[in-house]
Short mmCIF file of C-alpha atoms in Angstrom, two decimals:
data_model
loop_
_atom_site.label_atom_id
_atom_site.label_comp_id
_atom_site.label_asym_id
_atom_site.label_seq_id
_atom_site.Cartn_x
_atom_site.Cartn_y
_atom_site.Cartn_z
CA UNK A 4 45.66 -88.96 -56.72
CA UNK A 5 42.35 -87.16 -56.89
CA UNK A 6 41.67 -85.46 -53.58
CA UNK A 7 38.22 -86.62 -52.58
CA UNK A 8 35.74 -84.01 -51.27
CA UNK A 9 32.17 -84.69 -50.21
CA UNK A 10 29.54 -82.06 -51.00
CA UNK A 11 27.25 -81.66 -47.98
CA UNK A 12 23.67 -80.38 -48.04
CA UNK A 13 23.47 -77.06 -46.22
CA UNK A 14 19.89 -77.36 -44.90
CA UNK A 15 19.97 -78.91 -41.45
CA UNK A 16 17.15 -81.46 -41.39
CA UNK A 17 15.19 -82.00 -38.19
CA UNK A 18 13.53 -85.15 -36.88
CA UNK A 19 11.01 -86.78 -39.20
CA UNK A 20 9.32 -88.67 -36.40
CA UNK A 21 6.29 -86.36 -36.28
CA UNK A 22 3.00 -87.17 -38.00
CA UNK A 23 2.28 -83.94 -39.81
CA UNK A 24 -0.53 -84.44 -42.32
CA UNK A 25 0.77 -82.88 -45.48
CA UNK A 26 1.35 -83.39 -49.17
CA UNK A 27 3.98 -82.04 -51.54
CA UNK A 28 4.67 -81.67 -55.23
CA UNK A 29 7.90 -80.68 -56.95
CA UNK A 30 8.32 -78.48 -60.00
CA UNK A 31 11.67 -78.37 -61.74
CA UNK A 32 12.66 -74.77 -62.48
CA UNK A 33 16.12 -75.46 -63.91
CA UNK A 34 18.85 -78.08 -63.79
CA UNK A 35 19.77 -76.95 -60.28
CA UNK A 36 16.62 -75.42 -58.78
CA UNK A 37 13.18 -76.77 -57.85
CA UNK A 38 10.02 -75.41 -56.30
CA UNK A 39 8.24 -77.53 -53.72
CA UNK A 40 4.56 -76.81 -53.12
CA UNK A 41 3.67 -78.02 -49.64
CA UNK A 42 0.14 -78.35 -48.28
CA UNK A 43 -0.41 -78.79 -44.54
CA UNK A 44 -3.97 -79.90 -43.79
CA UNK A 45 -6.39 -77.54 -42.03
CA UNK A 46 -6.68 -80.06 -39.20
CA UNK A 47 -2.93 -80.15 -38.73
CA UNK A 48 -2.57 -76.40 -38.95
CA UNK A 49 -5.29 -75.91 -36.34
CA UNK A 50 -3.27 -78.13 -33.99
CA UNK A 51 -0.33 -75.84 -34.64
CA UNK A 52 -2.55 -72.83 -33.84
CA UNK A 53 -3.41 -74.41 -30.48
CA UNK A 54 0.28 -75.02 -29.87
CA UNK A 55 1.00 -71.39 -30.74
CA UNK A 56 -1.73 -70.27 -28.33
CA UNK A 57 -0.17 -72.36 -25.59
CA UNK A 58 3.24 -70.79 -26.20
CA UNK A 59 2.06 -67.18 -26.51
CA UNK A 60 -0.79 -66.82 -24.00
CA UNK A 61 1.57 -66.33 -21.09
CA UNK A 62 3.29 -63.44 -22.88
CA UNK A 63 0.17 -61.59 -24.07
CA UNK A 64 -1.86 -59.25 -21.86
CA UNK A 65 -5.63 -58.87 -22.36
CA UNK A 66 -7.65 -56.42 -20.25
CA UNK A 67 -9.87 -58.25 -17.77
CA UNK A 68 -7.76 -61.41 -17.77
CA UNK A 69 -4.73 -62.44 -15.79
CA UNK A 70 -1.72 -63.08 -18.03
CA UNK A 71 -1.93 -66.60 -19.44
CA UNK A 72 -5.64 -67.01 -18.66
CA UNK A 73 -7.26 -65.36 -21.68
CA UNK A 74 -9.02 -67.89 -24.00
CA UNK A 75 -7.68 -68.34 -27.54
CA UNK A 76 -10.70 -66.67 -29.11
CA UNK A 77 -10.31 -63.61 -26.90
CA UNK A 78 -6.63 -63.28 -27.81
CA UNK A 79 -7.43 -63.61 -31.52
CA UNK A 80 -10.18 -60.95 -31.23
CA UNK A 81 -7.94 -58.59 -29.29
CA UNK A 82 -4.64 -59.01 -31.18
CA UNK A 83 -5.93 -60.42 -34.47
CA UNK A 84 -5.65 -64.02 -35.69
CA UNK A 85 -2.32 -63.25 -37.29
CA UNK A 86 -0.55 -63.27 -33.94
CA UNK A 87 -1.09 -67.04 -33.71
CA UNK A 88 -0.83 -67.77 -37.43
CA UNK A 89 2.80 -66.69 -37.66
CA UNK A 90 3.82 -68.80 -34.67
CA UNK A 91 1.80 -71.75 -36.01
CA UNK A 92 3.54 -71.52 -39.37
CA UNK A 93 6.96 -71.49 -37.69
CA UNK A 94 5.84 -74.65 -35.89
CA UNK A 95 4.78 -76.64 -38.97
CA UNK A 96 7.48 -75.39 -41.37
CA UNK A 97 10.57 -77.43 -40.35
CA UNK A 98 8.92 -80.84 -40.21
CA UNK A 99 6.67 -80.32 -43.23
CA UNK A 100 9.59 -79.07 -45.31
CA UNK A 101 11.75 -82.05 -44.30
CA UNK A 102 8.94 -84.43 -45.22
CA UNK A 103 8.42 -82.67 -48.55
CA UNK A 104 12.12 -83.10 -49.32
CA UNK A 105 11.94 -86.77 -48.37
CA UNK A 106 8.78 -87.47 -50.38
CA UNK A 107 9.85 -85.65 -53.54
CA UNK A 108 13.46 -86.87 -53.46
CA UNK A 109 14.80 -83.32 -53.72
CA UNK A 110 18.44 -82.84 -52.66
CA UNK A 111 18.77 -79.28 -51.34
CA UNK A 112 22.19 -77.64 -51.13
CA UNK A 113 21.05 -74.34 -49.65
CA UNK A 114 18.36 -72.87 -47.44
CA UNK A 115 14.97 -72.59 -49.19
CA UNK A 116 13.16 -69.38 -50.08
CA UNK A 117 9.70 -69.68 -48.53
CA UNK A 118 6.57 -68.01 -49.91
CA UNK A 119 3.17 -68.48 -48.27
CA UNK A 120 0.30 -68.92 -50.71
CA UNK A 121 -2.59 -69.42 -48.30
CA UNK A 122 -2.77 -69.57 -44.53
CA UNK A 123 -5.31 -69.08 -41.77
CA UNK A 124 -7.36 -70.74 -39.08
CA UNK A 125 -9.64 -73.44 -40.42
CA UNK A 126 -7.96 -73.75 -43.82
CA UNK A 127 -5.10 -75.62 -45.40
CA UNK A 128 -1.71 -73.97 -45.11
CA UNK A 129 -0.05 -73.88 -48.53
CA UNK A 130 3.45 -72.60 -49.12
CA UNK A 131 6.18 -72.95 -51.69
CA UNK A 132 9.86 -73.60 -51.04
CA UNK A 133 12.18 -72.60 -53.88
CA UNK A 134 15.57 -74.18 -53.33
CA UNK A 135 18.79 -74.95 -55.12
CA UNK A 136 19.45 -78.68 -55.40
CA UNK A 137 22.30 -80.90 -56.47
CA UNK A 138 22.46 -80.21 -60.20
CA UNK A 139 21.96 -82.67 -63.00
CA UNK A 140 25.13 -83.65 -64.80
CA UNK A 141 25.26 -84.16 -68.55
CA UNK A 142 28.20 -86.45 -69.11
CA UNK A 143 30.46 -86.02 -72.10
CA UNK A 144 32.98 -88.61 -73.22
CA UNK A 145 34.24 -90.66 -70.31
CA UNK A 146 35.19 -93.88 -72.10
CA UNK A 147 38.10 -94.08 -74.47
CA UNK A 148 39.56 -90.82 -73.18
CA UNK A 149 43.19 -90.32 -74.16
CA UNK A 150 45.53 -89.57 -71.26
CA UNK A 151 49.33 -89.43 -71.05
CA UNK A 152 51.25 -91.74 -68.72
CA UNK A 153 54.60 -90.11 -68.04
CA UNK A 154 57.52 -92.05 -66.61
CA UNK A 155 59.96 -90.49 -64.20
CA UNK A 156 63.39 -92.02 -64.42
CA UNK A 157 65.39 -92.25 -61.22
CA UNK A 158 68.79 -90.63 -61.79
CA UNK A 159 72.10 -91.00 -60.01
CA UNK A 160 71.82 -87.35 -58.92
CA UNK A 161 68.58 -88.09 -57.07
CA UNK A 162 70.11 -91.13 -55.38
CA UNK A 163 73.14 -89.11 -54.31
CA UNK A 164 70.90 -86.32 -53.03
CA UNK A 165 69.11 -88.76 -50.72
CA UNK A 166 72.44 -90.07 -49.42
CA UNK A 167 73.72 -86.52 -48.97
CA UNK A 168 70.70 -85.62 -46.86
CA UNK A 169 71.37 -88.58 -44.60
CA UNK A 170 75.08 -87.71 -44.41
CA UNK A 171 74.17 -84.14 -43.49
CA UNK A 172 72.14 -85.38 -40.53
CA UNK A 173 75.09 -87.26 -39.01
CA UNK A 174 77.80 -84.76 -39.90
CA UNK A 175 79.69 -83.12 -37.03
CA UNK A 176 81.39 -79.76 -36.58
CA UNK A 177 85.17 -79.60 -36.02
CA UNK A 178 87.34 -76.66 -34.95
CA UNK A 179 89.65 -75.19 -37.61
CA UNK A 180 92.99 -73.86 -36.35
CA UNK A 181 95.43 -74.18 -39.25
CA UNK A 182 93.83 -72.20 -42.07
CA UNK A 183 91.69 -69.20 -43.00
CA UNK A 184 87.91 -69.24 -43.39
CA UNK A 185 86.42 -70.83 -46.52
CA UNK A 186 82.97 -70.98 -48.04
CA UNK A 187 81.01 -73.63 -46.17
CA UNK A 188 82.74 -72.93 -42.85
CA UNK A 189 80.86 -71.58 -39.86
CA UNK A 190 82.61 -68.57 -38.36
CA UNK A 191 81.96 -67.16 -34.90
CA UNK A 192 82.13 -63.39 -35.29
CA UNK A 193 81.71 -60.02 -33.64
CA UNK A 194 80.47 -57.26 -35.91
CA UNK A 195 79.52 -53.60 -35.75
CA UNK A 196 77.83 -51.88 -38.66
CA UNK A 197 77.67 -48.20 -39.52
CA UNK A 198 76.30 -45.94 -42.25
CA UNK A 199 78.24 -42.72 -42.85
CA UNK A 200 80.18 -43.48 -39.69
CA UNK A 201 77.05 -43.72 -37.54
CA UNK A 202 76.07 -47.03 -35.91
CA UNK A 203 72.52 -48.16 -36.62
CA UNK A 204 70.06 -50.15 -34.55
CA UNK A 205 70.51 -53.91 -34.84
CA UNK A 206 73.87 -53.59 -36.55
CA UNK A 207 76.05 -54.80 -33.66
CA UNK A 208 76.44 -58.29 -32.18
CA UNK A 209 79.02 -60.58 -30.58
CA UNK A 210 79.72 -64.31 -30.79
CA UNK A 211 77.36 -64.76 -33.73
CA UNK A 212 77.70 -68.00 -35.77
CA UNK A 213 77.56 -67.46 -39.53
CA UNK A 214 77.80 -70.14 -42.20
CA UNK A 215 79.70 -68.65 -45.11
CA UNK A 216 77.71 -69.11 -48.28
CA UNK A 217 74.37 -69.45 -46.51
CA UNK A 218 73.17 -66.03 -47.71
CA UNK A 219 71.99 -65.13 -44.20
CA UNK A 220 73.71 -61.74 -44.28
CA UNK A 221 73.37 -59.01 -46.90
CA UNK A 222 75.07 -59.60 -50.28
CA UNK A 223 78.86 -59.29 -50.22
CA UNK A 224 79.27 -59.74 -46.48
CA UNK A 225 80.01 -63.48 -46.41
CA UNK A 226 82.13 -63.43 -49.56
CA UNK A 227 84.49 -60.78 -48.06
CA UNK A 228 85.05 -62.95 -44.99
CA UNK A 229 86.72 -65.71 -47.05
CA UNK A 230 90.43 -65.73 -46.20
CA UNK A 231 90.07 -64.25 -42.70
CA UNK A 232 91.99 -65.98 -39.90
CA UNK A 233 91.02 -66.48 -36.27
CA UNK A 234 91.58 -63.24 -34.38
CA UNK A 235 91.71 -61.16 -37.56
CA UNK A 236 89.65 -57.97 -37.86
CA UNK A 237 88.49 -56.45 -41.13
CA UNK A 238 86.17 -53.74 -42.46
CA UNK A 239 83.62 -55.10 -44.95
CA UNK A 240 82.08 -52.66 -47.41
CA UNK A 241 78.53 -53.63 -48.41
CA UNK A 242 75.37 -52.09 -49.80
CA UNK A 243 71.91 -52.77 -48.40
CA UNK A 244 69.35 -54.01 -50.97
CA UNK A 245 66.99 -51.41 -52.42
CA UNK A 246 64.11 -53.47 -51.05
CA UNK A 247 64.96 -53.89 -47.37
CA UNK A 248 62.70 -54.29 -44.35
CA UNK A 249 64.38 -51.36 -42.56
CA UNK A 250 63.50 -48.43 -44.84
CA UNK A 251 66.14 -46.16 -43.29
CA UNK A 252 68.85 -48.59 -44.50
CA UNK A 253 67.45 -49.57 -47.90
CA UNK A 254 69.96 -48.91 -50.67
CA UNK A 255 72.53 -47.43 -48.26
CA UNK A 256 76.28 -48.12 -48.32
CA UNK A 257 77.49 -49.55 -45.01
CA UNK A 258 80.69 -50.66 -43.33
CA UNK A 259 80.83 -53.65 -40.98
CA UNK A 260 83.86 -54.02 -38.72
CA UNK A 261 84.20 -57.79 -38.25
CA UNK A 262 86.36 -59.89 -35.94
CA UNK A 263 86.65 -63.68 -36.35
CA UNK A 264 86.57 -65.42 -32.95
CA UNK A 265 86.66 -69.00 -34.26
CA UNK A 266 86.11 -71.19 -37.30
CA UNK A 267 84.38 -74.56 -37.56
CA UNK A 268 84.00 -76.83 -40.54
CA UNK A 269 81.52 -79.60 -41.17
CA UNK A 270 83.03 -83.10 -41.18
CA UNK A 271 80.98 -85.47 -43.27
CA UNK A 272 81.03 -89.22 -42.64
CA UNK A 273 82.72 -91.71 -44.94
CA UNK A 274 80.06 -93.37 -47.09
CA UNK A 275 80.72 -96.95 -46.03
CA UNK A 276 79.02 -99.84 -44.22
CA UNK A 277 79.35 -98.09 -40.85
CA UNK A 278 77.56 -95.04 -42.25
CA UNK A 279 74.77 -97.24 -43.62
CA UNK A 280 74.33 -98.91 -40.22
CA UNK A 281 74.18 -95.49 -38.53
CA UNK A 282 71.46 -94.03 -40.76
CA UNK A 283 69.38 -97.10 -41.63
CA UNK A 284 68.49 -100.66 -40.73
CA UNK A 285 70.91 -102.00 -43.34
CA UNK A 286 74.35 -103.42 -42.53
CA UNK A 287 76.01 -102.59 -45.84
CA UNK A 288 76.19 -99.45 -47.92
CA UNK A 289 75.23 -101.45 -51.00
CA UNK A 290 71.98 -102.65 -49.40
CA UNK A 291 71.26 -99.16 -48.09
CA UNK A 292 71.70 -97.62 -51.54
CA UNK A 293 69.58 -100.33 -53.18
CA UNK A 294 66.76 -99.51 -50.76
CA UNK A 295 66.99 -95.81 -51.64
CA UNK A 296 66.72 -96.70 -55.33
CA UNK A 297 63.66 -98.88 -54.63
CA UNK A 298 61.97 -96.10 -52.63
CA UNK A 299 62.67 -93.51 -55.32
CA UNK A 300 61.33 -95.82 -58.03
CA UNK A 301 58.15 -96.45 -56.05
CA UNK A 302 57.66 -92.74 -55.41
CA UNK A 303 58.21 -92.04 -59.11
CA UNK A 304 55.68 -94.72 -60.11
CA UNK A 305 53.13 -93.42 -57.58
CA UNK A 306 53.59 -89.88 -58.83
CA UNK A 307 53.22 -90.94 -62.45
CA UNK A 308 50.02 -92.83 -61.59
CA UNK A 309 48.63 -89.85 -59.67
CA UNK A 310 49.37 -87.51 -62.58
CA UNK A 311 47.70 -89.91 -65.00
CA UNK A 312 44.58 -90.08 -62.83
CA UNK A 313 44.44 -86.30 -62.42
CA UNK A 314 44.79 -85.72 -66.17
CA UNK A 315 42.18 -88.35 -67.00
CA UNK A 316 39.66 -87.12 -64.42
CA UNK A 317 40.07 -83.51 -65.52
CA UNK A 318 39.36 -84.46 -69.14
CA UNK A 319 36.18 -86.27 -68.11
CA UNK A 320 35.15 -83.32 -65.93
CA UNK A 321 35.83 -80.78 -68.69
CA UNK A 322 33.73 -82.82 -71.13
CA UNK A 323 30.71 -82.80 -68.79
CA UNK A 324 28.15 -80.04 -68.37
CA UNK A 325 26.84 -79.02 -64.99
CA UNK A 326 25.20 -75.85 -63.62
CA UNK A 327 26.59 -75.68 -60.07
CA UNK A 328 24.67 -73.59 -57.52
CA UNK A 329 26.76 -70.84 -55.96
CA UNK A 330 25.92 -72.22 -52.50
CA UNK A 331 27.83 -75.43 -53.25
CA UNK A 332 30.89 -73.46 -54.35
CA UNK A 333 30.70 -71.26 -51.26
CA UNK A 334 30.51 -74.33 -49.01
CA UNK A 335 33.60 -75.79 -50.69
CA UNK A 336 35.46 -72.49 -50.30
CA UNK A 337 34.69 -72.62 -46.57
CA UNK A 338 36.09 -76.17 -46.45
CA UNK A 339 39.26 -75.04 -48.23
CA UNK A 340 39.69 -72.12 -45.83
CA UNK A 341 39.35 -74.48 -42.85
CA UNK A 342 41.99 -76.76 -44.38
CA UNK A 343 44.29 -73.79 -44.95
CA UNK A 344 43.82 -72.62 -41.37
CA UNK A 345 44.59 -76.10 -40.02
CA UNK A 346 47.80 -76.35 -42.09
CA UNK A 347 48.94 -73.00 -40.78
CA UNK A 348 48.10 -73.94 -37.23
CA UNK A 349 50.36 -77.01 -37.49
CA UNK A 350 53.13 -74.65 -38.65
CA UNK A 351 52.53 -72.33 -35.72
CA UNK A 352 51.01 -69.57 -37.87
CA UNK A 353 47.72 -67.89 -37.06
CA UNK A 354 45.40 -67.38 -40.03
CA UNK A 355 44.77 -63.79 -38.90
CA UNK A 356 48.52 -63.10 -38.97
CA UNK A 357 48.80 -64.61 -42.46
CA UNK A 358 46.12 -62.23 -43.72
CA UNK A 359 47.91 -59.30 -42.10
CA UNK A 360 51.34 -60.23 -43.50
CA UNK A 361 50.00 -60.76 -47.03
CA UNK A 362 47.78 -57.68 -46.94
CA UNK A 363 44.70 -59.70 -47.91
CA UNK A 364 41.17 -59.90 -46.56
CA UNK A 365 39.37 -63.19 -46.04
CA UNK A 366 37.00 -62.10 -48.82
CA UNK A 367 39.92 -61.80 -51.24
CA UNK A 368 41.30 -65.21 -50.27
CA UNK A 369 37.83 -66.72 -50.66
CA UNK A 370 37.44 -65.17 -54.11
CA UNK A 371 40.81 -66.57 -55.18
CA UNK A 372 39.73 -70.05 -54.08
CA UNK A 373 36.46 -70.01 -56.02
CA UNK A 374 37.73 -71.45 -59.35
CA UNK A 375 39.39 -74.41 -57.59
CA UNK A 376 36.35 -74.89 -55.36
CA UNK A 377 34.05 -74.96 -58.40
CA UNK A 378 36.27 -77.57 -60.06
CA UNK A 379 36.31 -79.71 -56.90
CA UNK A 380 32.53 -79.66 -56.66
CA UNK A 381 32.09 -80.41 -60.36
CA UNK A 382 34.62 -83.27 -60.14
CA UNK A 383 32.68 -84.85 -57.28
CA UNK A 384 29.38 -84.52 -59.13
CA UNK A 385 30.79 -85.90 -62.40
CA UNK A 386 32.36 -88.93 -60.71
CA UNK A 387 29.05 -89.62 -58.98
CA UNK A 388 27.26 -89.33 -62.34
CA UNK A 389 29.68 -91.85 -63.92
CA UNK A 390 29.07 -94.22 -61.00
CA UNK A 391 25.31 -93.94 -61.54
CA UNK A 392 25.56 -94.34 -65.31
CA UNK A 393 27.73 -97.46 -65.02
CA UNK A 394 26.06 -98.82 -61.88
CA UNK A 395 29.38 -98.76 -60.01
CA UNK A 396 29.18 -99.36 -56.27
CA UNK A 397 31.79 -100.52 -53.77
CA UNK A 398 31.53 -104.05 -52.41
CA UNK A 399 32.16 -104.95 -48.77
CA UNK A 400 35.58 -106.20 -49.89
CA UNK A 401 36.33 -102.82 -51.51
CA UNK A 402 35.42 -101.00 -48.30
CA UNK A 403 37.50 -103.39 -46.18
CA UNK A 404 40.47 -102.81 -48.48
CA UNK A 405 40.08 -99.03 -48.15
CA UNK A 406 39.89 -99.34 -44.36
CA UNK A 407 43.02 -101.51 -44.34
CA UNK A 408 44.89 -98.98 -46.49
CA UNK A 409 43.89 -96.16 -44.16
CA UNK A 410 44.94 -98.18 -41.10
CA UNK A 411 48.32 -98.87 -42.70
CA UNK A 412 48.89 -95.19 -43.41
CA UNK A 413 48.15 -94.44 -39.76
CA UNK A 414 50.27 -97.34 -38.47
CA UNK A 415 47.22 -98.85 -36.78
CA UNK A 416 46.09 -102.44 -36.41
CA UNK A 417 43.37 -102.99 -39.03
CA UNK A 418 40.79 -104.61 -36.76
CA UNK A 419 41.41 -102.12 -33.96
CA UNK A 420 41.12 -99.23 -36.42
CA UNK A 421 37.93 -100.62 -37.94
CA UNK A 422 36.34 -101.04 -34.51
CA UNK A 423 37.14 -97.42 -33.63
CA UNK A 424 35.34 -95.93 -36.65
CA UNK A 425 32.15 -93.94 -36.20
CA UNK A 426 29.24 -94.40 -38.59
CA UNK A 427 30.13 -91.12 -40.30
CA UNK A 428 33.74 -92.25 -40.76
CA UNK A 429 32.58 -95.60 -42.14
CA UNK A 430 30.34 -93.79 -44.63
CA UNK A 431 33.24 -91.56 -45.66
CA UNK A 432 35.49 -94.57 -46.29
CA UNK A 433 32.68 -96.30 -48.20
CA UNK A 434 32.37 -93.26 -50.47
CA UNK A 435 36.16 -93.20 -50.82
CA UNK A 436 36.07 -96.83 -51.96
CA UNK A 437 33.32 -95.95 -54.43
CA UNK A 438 35.29 -93.05 -55.91
CA UNK A 439 38.32 -95.32 -56.29
CA UNK A 440 36.22 -97.82 -58.25
CA UNK A 441 35.05 -95.06 -60.57
CA UNK A 442 38.63 -93.91 -61.17
CA UNK A 443 39.72 -97.50 -61.82
CA UNK A 444 36.85 -97.80 -64.32
CA UNK A 445 37.95 -94.63 -66.12
CA UNK A 446 41.55 -95.87 -66.33
CA UNK A 447 40.46 -99.30 -67.55
CA UNK A 448 38.48 -97.65 -70.35
CA UNK A 449 41.03 -94.94 -71.22
CA UNK A 450 43.51 -94.79 -74.08
CA UNK A 451 46.81 -94.49 -72.22
CA UNK A 452 49.67 -92.96 -74.20
CA UNK A 453 53.21 -92.91 -72.88
CA UNK A 454 55.41 -89.84 -73.10
CA UNK A 455 58.80 -88.90 -71.75
CA UNK A 456 58.84 -87.27 -68.35
CA UNK A 457 59.05 -83.50 -68.36
CA UNK A 458 60.35 -83.34 -64.82
CA UNK A 459 62.42 -85.58 -62.60
CA UNK A 460 61.18 -87.86 -59.89
CA UNK A 461 61.23 -86.52 -56.38
#
């Protein structure tokens, strides 16, 4: 399923409750950049000059006056009018810019580049704001797009694998006393390793459990233990890999003297009704297996649907033309890095440690993410453009259905979950419902072709 991302505007708008007297015009420079020309009236700018005087007079010293007592005119004569003009401009800029954006309908995605055209006491303040905006999208073909719908067949091997995983969870270990060690057994061993007759650091241990065939020890070690009996001692001749974390051992021949203290084997349960009752809510093995088949078939169908949607959306995105501002891509990269950091945190890995282990810088990781980030942003913009072109908007019922689906995924009561949502969360779910309607529209108008699955269901 398409992973929804919402492109946020990077300019942080302030309150629009002020009453700045201003006017604005917008000139389109390209498909993703505009220039706003903003005029703040002389009357309004003079008020800002008075405000600037009030803020600065206590910090400016004028001979013959106590600090904070010098009249505005005296300060302007002593320091020059520019000392107040700059502060006045900083006062009128945020609100006048926000109003210009609102009046012109511009949709900035980055901070503006400000150029002052005229400014001074007693005259209009005129400045331009050149800013990147959400780009225009030229849609290509989005109706009648051919997309493959693969089917994943559920096989007996997949069913057995699910059952095996459940059996593994309830298996138990049993002591072996009447035979030698075999692959799959877990042996309790003492070992002492040496290279050229000299013991090396970390090469000696006692009462260490080792599952034969697990590949936990260096190649050849576990295989040579097959056939050893409890109490038996044996020298194992092995060779360390050429690429080994301890450079002083890499590629070296070594001898491990091993003693087997004990052997255990895994006892798997009989696959019968009792097993089914132990690992599931079903009383019979037949019902348990039928449920596994149903789950695998649903997962396969969901995966096939998700792949169809991804293929269809990507074709529509590739057919569209859109000049994306670099700021939008950079913002998406930052989002992806935050997601990556959160995933690692849940796994107990610090992002800084990941960078150190992989020998990468955050700049390199960011650069690697850029192509995917650009595609995410373009996908969002193209789906929005299709919604606009086809006048697609979610109904209240669509939003309620999306909320219910989200509540179900979180195992929450629908009404309780709905009542707990913030306005921002409600808006997010509304946009999610809208994107789903667009995807449903694309599928309804696509030419779906079936093809055999190239990979098995999981």
